[in-house]
Short mmCIF file of C-alpha atoms in Angstrom, two decimals:
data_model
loop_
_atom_site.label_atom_id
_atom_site.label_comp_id
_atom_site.label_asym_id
_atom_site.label_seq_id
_atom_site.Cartn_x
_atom_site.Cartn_y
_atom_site.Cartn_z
CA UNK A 1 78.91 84.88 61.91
CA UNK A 2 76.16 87.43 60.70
CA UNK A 3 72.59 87.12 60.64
CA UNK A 4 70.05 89.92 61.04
CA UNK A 5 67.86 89.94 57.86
CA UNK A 6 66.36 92.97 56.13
CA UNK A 7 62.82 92.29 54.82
CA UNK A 8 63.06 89.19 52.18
CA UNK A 9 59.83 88.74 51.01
CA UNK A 10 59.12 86.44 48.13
CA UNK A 11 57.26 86.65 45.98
CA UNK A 12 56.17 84.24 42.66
CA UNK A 13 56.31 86.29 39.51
CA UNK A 14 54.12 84.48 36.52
CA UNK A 15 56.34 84.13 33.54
CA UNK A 16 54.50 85.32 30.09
CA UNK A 17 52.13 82.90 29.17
CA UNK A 18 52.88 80.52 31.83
CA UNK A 19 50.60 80.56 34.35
CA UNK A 20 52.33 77.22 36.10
CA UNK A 21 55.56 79.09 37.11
CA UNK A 22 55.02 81.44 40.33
CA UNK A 23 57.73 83.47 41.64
CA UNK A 24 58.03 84.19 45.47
CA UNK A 25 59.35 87.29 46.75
CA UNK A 26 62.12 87.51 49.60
CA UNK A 27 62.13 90.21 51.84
CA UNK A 28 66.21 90.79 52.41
CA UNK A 29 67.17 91.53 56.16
CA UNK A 30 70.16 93.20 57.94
CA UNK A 31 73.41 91.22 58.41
CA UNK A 32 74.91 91.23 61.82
CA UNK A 33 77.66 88.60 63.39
CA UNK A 34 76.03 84.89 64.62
CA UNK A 35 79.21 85.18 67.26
CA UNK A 36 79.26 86.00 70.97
CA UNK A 37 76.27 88.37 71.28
CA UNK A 38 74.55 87.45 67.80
CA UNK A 39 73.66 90.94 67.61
CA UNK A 40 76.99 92.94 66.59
CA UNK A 41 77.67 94.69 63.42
CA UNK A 42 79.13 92.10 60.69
CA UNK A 43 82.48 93.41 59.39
CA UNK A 44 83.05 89.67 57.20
CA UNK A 45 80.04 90.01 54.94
CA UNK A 46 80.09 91.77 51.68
CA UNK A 47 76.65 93.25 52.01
CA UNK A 48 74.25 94.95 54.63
CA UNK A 49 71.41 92.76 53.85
CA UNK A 50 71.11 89.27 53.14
CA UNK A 51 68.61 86.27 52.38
CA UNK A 52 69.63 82.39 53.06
CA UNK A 53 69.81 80.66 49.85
CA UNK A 54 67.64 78.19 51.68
CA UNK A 55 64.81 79.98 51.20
CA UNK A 56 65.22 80.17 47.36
CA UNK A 57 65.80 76.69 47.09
CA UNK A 58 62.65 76.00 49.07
CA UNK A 59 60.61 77.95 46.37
CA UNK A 60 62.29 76.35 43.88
CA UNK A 61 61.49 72.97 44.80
CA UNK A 62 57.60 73.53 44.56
CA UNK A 63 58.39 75.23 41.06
CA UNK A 64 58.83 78.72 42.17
CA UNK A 65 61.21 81.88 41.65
CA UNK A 66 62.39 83.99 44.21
CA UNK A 67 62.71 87.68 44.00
CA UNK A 68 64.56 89.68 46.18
CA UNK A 69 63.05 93.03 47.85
CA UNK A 70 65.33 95.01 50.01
CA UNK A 71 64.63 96.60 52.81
CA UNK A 72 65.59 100.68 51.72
CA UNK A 73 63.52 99.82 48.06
CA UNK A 74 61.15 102.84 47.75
CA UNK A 75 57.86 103.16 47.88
CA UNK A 76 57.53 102.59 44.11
CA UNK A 77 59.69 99.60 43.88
CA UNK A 78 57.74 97.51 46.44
CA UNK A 79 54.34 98.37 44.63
CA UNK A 80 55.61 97.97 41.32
CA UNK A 81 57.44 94.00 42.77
CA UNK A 82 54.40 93.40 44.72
CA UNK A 83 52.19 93.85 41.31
CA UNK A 84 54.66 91.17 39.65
CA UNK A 85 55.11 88.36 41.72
CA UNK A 86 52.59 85.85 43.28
CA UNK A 87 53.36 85.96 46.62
CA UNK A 88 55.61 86.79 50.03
CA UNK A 89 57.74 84.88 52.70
CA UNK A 90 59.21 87.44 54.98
CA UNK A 91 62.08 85.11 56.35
CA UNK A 92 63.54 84.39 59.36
CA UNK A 93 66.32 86.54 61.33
CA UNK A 94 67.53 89.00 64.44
CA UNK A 95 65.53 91.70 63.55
CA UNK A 96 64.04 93.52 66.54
CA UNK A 97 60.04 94.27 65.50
CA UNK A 98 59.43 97.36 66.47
CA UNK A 99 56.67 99.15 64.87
CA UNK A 100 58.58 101.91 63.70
CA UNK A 101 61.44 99.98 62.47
CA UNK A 102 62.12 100.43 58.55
CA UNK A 103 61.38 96.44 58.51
CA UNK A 104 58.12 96.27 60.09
CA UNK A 105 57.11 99.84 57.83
CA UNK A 106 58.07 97.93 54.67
CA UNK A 107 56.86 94.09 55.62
CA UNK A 108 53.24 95.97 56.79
CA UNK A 109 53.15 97.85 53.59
CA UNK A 110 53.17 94.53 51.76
CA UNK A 111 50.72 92.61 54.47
CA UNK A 112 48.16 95.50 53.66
CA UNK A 113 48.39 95.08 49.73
CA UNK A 114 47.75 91.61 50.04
CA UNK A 115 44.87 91.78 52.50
CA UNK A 116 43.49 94.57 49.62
CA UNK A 117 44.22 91.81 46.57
CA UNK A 118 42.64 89.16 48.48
CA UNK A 119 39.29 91.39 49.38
CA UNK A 120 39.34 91.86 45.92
CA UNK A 121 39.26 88.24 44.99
CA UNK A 122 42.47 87.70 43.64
CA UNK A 123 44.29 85.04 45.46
CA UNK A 124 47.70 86.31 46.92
CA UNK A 125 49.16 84.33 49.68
CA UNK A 126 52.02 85.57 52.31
CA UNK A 127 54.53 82.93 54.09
CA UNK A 128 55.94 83.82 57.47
CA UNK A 129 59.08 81.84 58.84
CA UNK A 130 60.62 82.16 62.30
CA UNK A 131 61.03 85.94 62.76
CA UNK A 132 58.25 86.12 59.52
CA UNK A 133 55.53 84.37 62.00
CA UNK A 134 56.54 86.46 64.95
CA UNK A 135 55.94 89.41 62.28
CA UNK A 136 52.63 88.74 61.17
CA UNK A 137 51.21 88.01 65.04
CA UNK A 138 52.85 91.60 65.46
CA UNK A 139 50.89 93.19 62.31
CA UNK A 140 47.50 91.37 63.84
CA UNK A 141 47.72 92.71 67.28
CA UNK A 142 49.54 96.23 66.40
CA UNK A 143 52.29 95.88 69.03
CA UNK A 144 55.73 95.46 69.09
CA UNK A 145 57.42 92.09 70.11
CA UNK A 146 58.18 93.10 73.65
CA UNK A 147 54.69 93.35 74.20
CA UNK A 148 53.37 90.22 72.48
CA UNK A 149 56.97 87.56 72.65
CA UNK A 150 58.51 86.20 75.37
CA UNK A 151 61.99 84.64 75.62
CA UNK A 152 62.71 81.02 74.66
CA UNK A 153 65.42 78.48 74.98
CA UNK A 154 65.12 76.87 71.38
CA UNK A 155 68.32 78.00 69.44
CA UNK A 156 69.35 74.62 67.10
CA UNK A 157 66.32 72.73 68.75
CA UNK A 158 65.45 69.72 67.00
CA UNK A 159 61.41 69.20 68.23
CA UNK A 160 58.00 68.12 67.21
CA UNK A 161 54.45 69.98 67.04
CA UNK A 162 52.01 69.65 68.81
CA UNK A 163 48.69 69.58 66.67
CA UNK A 164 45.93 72.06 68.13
CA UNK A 165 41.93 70.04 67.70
CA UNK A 166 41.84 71.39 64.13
CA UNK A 167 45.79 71.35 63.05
CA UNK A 168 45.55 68.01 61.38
CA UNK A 169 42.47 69.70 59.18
CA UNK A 170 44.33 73.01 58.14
CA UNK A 171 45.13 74.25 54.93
CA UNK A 172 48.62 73.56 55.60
CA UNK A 173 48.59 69.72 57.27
CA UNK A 174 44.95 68.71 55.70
CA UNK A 175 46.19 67.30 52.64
CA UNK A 176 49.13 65.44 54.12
CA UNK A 177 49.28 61.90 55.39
CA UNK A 178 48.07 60.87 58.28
CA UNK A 179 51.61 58.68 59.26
CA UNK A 180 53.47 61.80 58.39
CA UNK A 181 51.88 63.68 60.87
CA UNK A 182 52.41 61.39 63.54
CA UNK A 183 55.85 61.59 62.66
CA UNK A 184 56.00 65.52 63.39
CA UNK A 185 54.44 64.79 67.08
CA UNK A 186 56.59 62.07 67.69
CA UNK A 187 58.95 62.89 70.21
CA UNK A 188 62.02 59.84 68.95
CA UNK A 189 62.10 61.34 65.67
CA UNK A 190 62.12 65.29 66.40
CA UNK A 191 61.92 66.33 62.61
CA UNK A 192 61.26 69.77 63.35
CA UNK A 193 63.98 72.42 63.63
CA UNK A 194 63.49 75.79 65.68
CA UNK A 195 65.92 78.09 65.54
CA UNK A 196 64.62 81.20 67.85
CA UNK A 197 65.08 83.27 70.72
CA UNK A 198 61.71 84.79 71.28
CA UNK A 199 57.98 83.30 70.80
CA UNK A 200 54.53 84.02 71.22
CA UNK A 201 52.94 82.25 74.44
CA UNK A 202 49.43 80.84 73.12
CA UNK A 203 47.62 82.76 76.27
CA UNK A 204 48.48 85.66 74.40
CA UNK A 205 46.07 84.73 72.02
CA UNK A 206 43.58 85.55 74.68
CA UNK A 207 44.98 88.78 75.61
CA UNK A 208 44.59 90.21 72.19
CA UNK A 209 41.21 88.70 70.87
CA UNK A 210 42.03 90.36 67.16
CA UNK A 211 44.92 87.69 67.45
CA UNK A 212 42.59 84.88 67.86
CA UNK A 213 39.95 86.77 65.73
CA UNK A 214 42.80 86.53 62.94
CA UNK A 215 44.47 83.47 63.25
CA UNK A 216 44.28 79.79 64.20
CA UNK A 217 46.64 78.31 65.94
CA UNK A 218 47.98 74.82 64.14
CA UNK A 219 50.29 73.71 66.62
CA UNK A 220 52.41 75.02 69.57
CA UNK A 221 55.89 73.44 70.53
CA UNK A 222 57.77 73.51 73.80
CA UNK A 223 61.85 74.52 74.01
CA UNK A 224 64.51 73.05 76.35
CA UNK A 225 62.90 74.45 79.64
CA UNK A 226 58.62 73.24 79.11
CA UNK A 227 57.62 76.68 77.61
CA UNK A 228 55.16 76.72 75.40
CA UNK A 229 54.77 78.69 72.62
CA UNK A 230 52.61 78.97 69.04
CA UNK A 231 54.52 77.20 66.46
CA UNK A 232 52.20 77.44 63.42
CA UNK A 233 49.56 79.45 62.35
CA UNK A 234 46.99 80.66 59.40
CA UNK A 235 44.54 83.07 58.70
CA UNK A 236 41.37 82.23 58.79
CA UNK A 237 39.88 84.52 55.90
CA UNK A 238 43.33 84.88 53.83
CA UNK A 239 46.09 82.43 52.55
CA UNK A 240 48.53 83.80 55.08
CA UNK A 241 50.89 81.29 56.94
CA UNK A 242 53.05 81.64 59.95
CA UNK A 243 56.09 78.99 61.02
CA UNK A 244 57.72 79.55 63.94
CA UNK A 245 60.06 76.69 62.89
CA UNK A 246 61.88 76.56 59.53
CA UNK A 247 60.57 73.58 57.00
CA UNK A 248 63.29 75.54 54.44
CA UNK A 249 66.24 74.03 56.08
CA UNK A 250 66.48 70.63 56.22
CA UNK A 251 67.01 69.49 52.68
CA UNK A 252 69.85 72.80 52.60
CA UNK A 253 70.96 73.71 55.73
CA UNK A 254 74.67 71.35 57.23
CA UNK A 255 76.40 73.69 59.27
CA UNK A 256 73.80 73.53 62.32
CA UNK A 257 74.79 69.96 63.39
CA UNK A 258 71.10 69.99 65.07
CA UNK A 259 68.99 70.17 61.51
CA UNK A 260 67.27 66.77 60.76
CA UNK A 261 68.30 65.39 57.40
CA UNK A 262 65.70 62.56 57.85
CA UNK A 263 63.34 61.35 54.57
CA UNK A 264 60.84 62.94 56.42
CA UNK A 265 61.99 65.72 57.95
CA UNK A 266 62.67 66.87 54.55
CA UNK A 267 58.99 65.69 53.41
CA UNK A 268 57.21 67.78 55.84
CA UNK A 269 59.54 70.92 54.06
CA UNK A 270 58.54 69.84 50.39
CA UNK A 271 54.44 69.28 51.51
CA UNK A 272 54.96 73.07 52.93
CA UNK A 273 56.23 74.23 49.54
CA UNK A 274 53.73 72.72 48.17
CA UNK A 275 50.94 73.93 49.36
CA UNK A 276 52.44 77.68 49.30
CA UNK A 277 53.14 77.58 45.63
CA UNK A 278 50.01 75.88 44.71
CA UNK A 279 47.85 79.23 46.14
CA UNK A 280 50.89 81.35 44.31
CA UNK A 281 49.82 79.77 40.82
CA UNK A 282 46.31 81.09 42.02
CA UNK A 283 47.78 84.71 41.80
CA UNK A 284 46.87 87.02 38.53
CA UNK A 285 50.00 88.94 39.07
CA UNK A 286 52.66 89.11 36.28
CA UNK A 287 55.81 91.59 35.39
CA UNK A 288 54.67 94.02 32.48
CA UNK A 289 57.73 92.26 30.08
CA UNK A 290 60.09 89.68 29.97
CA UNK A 291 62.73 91.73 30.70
CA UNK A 292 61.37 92.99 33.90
CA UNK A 293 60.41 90.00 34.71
CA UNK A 294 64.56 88.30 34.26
CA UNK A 295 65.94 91.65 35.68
CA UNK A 296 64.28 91.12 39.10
CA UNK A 297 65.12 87.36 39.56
CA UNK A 298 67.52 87.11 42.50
CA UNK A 299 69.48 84.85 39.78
CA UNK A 300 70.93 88.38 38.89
CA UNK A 301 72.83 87.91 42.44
CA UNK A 302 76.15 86.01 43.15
CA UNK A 303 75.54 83.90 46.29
CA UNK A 304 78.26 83.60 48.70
CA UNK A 305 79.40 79.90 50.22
CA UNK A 306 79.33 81.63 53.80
CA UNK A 307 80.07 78.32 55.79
CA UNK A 308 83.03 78.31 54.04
CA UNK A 309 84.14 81.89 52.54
CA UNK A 310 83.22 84.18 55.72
CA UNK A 311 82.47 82.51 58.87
CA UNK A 312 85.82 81.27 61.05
CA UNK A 313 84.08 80.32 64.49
CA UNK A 314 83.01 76.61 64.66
CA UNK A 315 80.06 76.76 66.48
CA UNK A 316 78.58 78.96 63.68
CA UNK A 317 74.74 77.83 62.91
CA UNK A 318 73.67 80.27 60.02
CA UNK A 319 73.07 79.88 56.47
CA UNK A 320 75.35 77.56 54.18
CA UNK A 321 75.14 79.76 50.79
CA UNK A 322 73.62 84.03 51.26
CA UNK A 323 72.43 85.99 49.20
CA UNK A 324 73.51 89.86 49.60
CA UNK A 325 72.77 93.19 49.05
CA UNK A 326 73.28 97.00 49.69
CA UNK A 327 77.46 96.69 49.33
CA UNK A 328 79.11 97.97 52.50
CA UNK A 329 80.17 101.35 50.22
CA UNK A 330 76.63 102.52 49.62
CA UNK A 331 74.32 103.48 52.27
CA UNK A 332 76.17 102.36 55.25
CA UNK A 333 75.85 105.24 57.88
CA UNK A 334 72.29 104.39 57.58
CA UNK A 335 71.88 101.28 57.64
CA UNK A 336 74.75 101.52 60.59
CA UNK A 337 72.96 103.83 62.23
CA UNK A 338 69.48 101.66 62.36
CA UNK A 339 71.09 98.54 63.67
CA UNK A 340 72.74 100.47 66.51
CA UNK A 341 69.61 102.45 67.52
CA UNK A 342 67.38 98.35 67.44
CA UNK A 343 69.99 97.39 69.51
CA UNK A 344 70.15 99.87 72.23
CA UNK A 345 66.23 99.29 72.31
CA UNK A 346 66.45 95.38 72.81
CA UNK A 347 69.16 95.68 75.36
CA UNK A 348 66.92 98.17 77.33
CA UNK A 349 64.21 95.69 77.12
CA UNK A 350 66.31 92.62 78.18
CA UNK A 351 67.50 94.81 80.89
CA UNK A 352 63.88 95.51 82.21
#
């Protein structure tokens, strides 16, 4: 019944003298109602900004930790996180990309540390899922999304990829088997879920050559209607990874009656962890104490059972357990006040 995320980045923070033990940061988004329009104020959640516990499990599973960053944390605060944790997933969500939008300002101020880290040899990778890949296409071509996405029918769309010449030989898929990548183009099993309204059409990669110059497209997908669209991506100098689909929720996710819970449906997920945490172990980064490093844990959060506590509409299809933050009592003309001023701007667009 919400769903709008703030920035959730996460990031892998090394523990003190244990160099195996990354911890992922989550960039938090805003929450808005998953009812009628899917865009509306939320007045059921007990925060302004969220992350799906899904996310945190994911990282967990490959022997990360997450760590939340919100989306009004100063300046300071997302330098002195970024210099603590190992890497970044900026999540999926509703939030409109706009260039000037307090997400985008944030999520680029990360993107630009880690392209510095990485120049400077120190390995620092960034994970984009759903809304995260639209993101970082949007930081590579330096437009917002109603220049680069179009619209596409794939809400709760069970699919498959379709492998690009070199997709089978990326860093992500190169290391997996060959029979389970058959499986993730084979059209009777469908073990991918999308879960997305907008996408980027891979002609676009064309129209902005510092796309292409930037990434490589792994795969592209098609929704209900035979559009095509990029489904996965990474850089080709840096350790930066875009999913247009979500590998998190599988093993997690039961209230979207279209998520695979197939063996391997959930293996494709775990390889994806995988090979994100592995490149997060890479990372030199590490809080200055062990009691930084516990205070900034999103373990200091309560999460909520949201398929059960808050949502009352049956068809709803967001997370099963949320993290949030930023309580309704602090900060809420502003945050208010953003959401309302994104959504008069998408409307306009849709109306155009």
């Amino acid at each position: 019944m919400f769903l709008n995320t703030l920035e959730l980045s996460i990031s892998f923070d090394l523990p003190q003298g244990s160099p195996t033990s990354p911890s992922a940061s989550l960039i938090a988004s805003t929450s808005t109602c998953h009812g009628a329009s899917r865009r509306t104020a939320c007045h059921y959640c007990p925060g302004q900004s969220y992350v799906a516990a899904a996310y945190v499990k994911w990282i967990e599973s490959a022997g990360g930790r997450a760590v939340p960053i919100r989306l009004y944390d100063s300046d300071e605060e997302l330098k002195r996180l970024f210099s603590s944790v190992n890497g970044i997933i900026f999540p999926g969500g509703l939030t409109d990309l706009w260039l000037d939008d307090p997400y985008v300002i944030s999520a680029k101020k990360l993107h630009d540390w880690a392209v510095e880290e990485n120049d400077k040899g120190n390995v620092f990778p960034i994970w984009g899922t759903c809304l995260g890949h639209q993101l970082l296409q949007i930081l590579a071509a330096n437009v917002n999304f109603n220049d680069l996405l179009i619209e596409t029918d794939a809400v709760s769309h069970a699919s498959t990829l379709k492998f690009t010449g070199e997709g089978r030989k990326s860093r992500m898929f190169g290391t997996a088997e060959p029979s389970l990548l058959n499986k993730i183009e084979d059209a009777n099993l469908n073990i991918i879920i999308e879960n997305h309204e907008f996408g980027v059409p891979p002609k676009h990669f064309d129209d902005w050559p510092v796309l292409k110059e930037q990434y490589e497209i792994v795969s592209t997908a098609f929704d209900r209607n035979g559009t095509e669209y990029v489904s996965t991506i990474e850089h080709r100098r840096y350790p930066f990874f875009g999913t247009q689909w979500h590998p998190e929720k599988p093993p997690y996710e039961f209230s979207d009656l279209a998520i695979p819970h197939s063996h391997d449906a959930i293996r494709v997920g775990q390889h994806l962890a995988n090979v994100f945490i592995e490149l997060a172990r890479q990372s030199p980064h590490t809080p200055e104490s062990k009691e930084e490093e516990l205070a900034m844990l999103i373990y200091n959060y309560k999460p909520v059972f949201t398929a059960r506590d808050i949502v009352m509409e049956p068809s709803y299809d967001g997370p099963d357990i949320t993290y949030f933050f930023d309580p309704i009592r602090d900060g809420a003309d502003r945050l208010g006040a953003d959401a309302h001023a994104s959504e008069k701007r998408r409307l306009e667009y849709l109306r155009a």
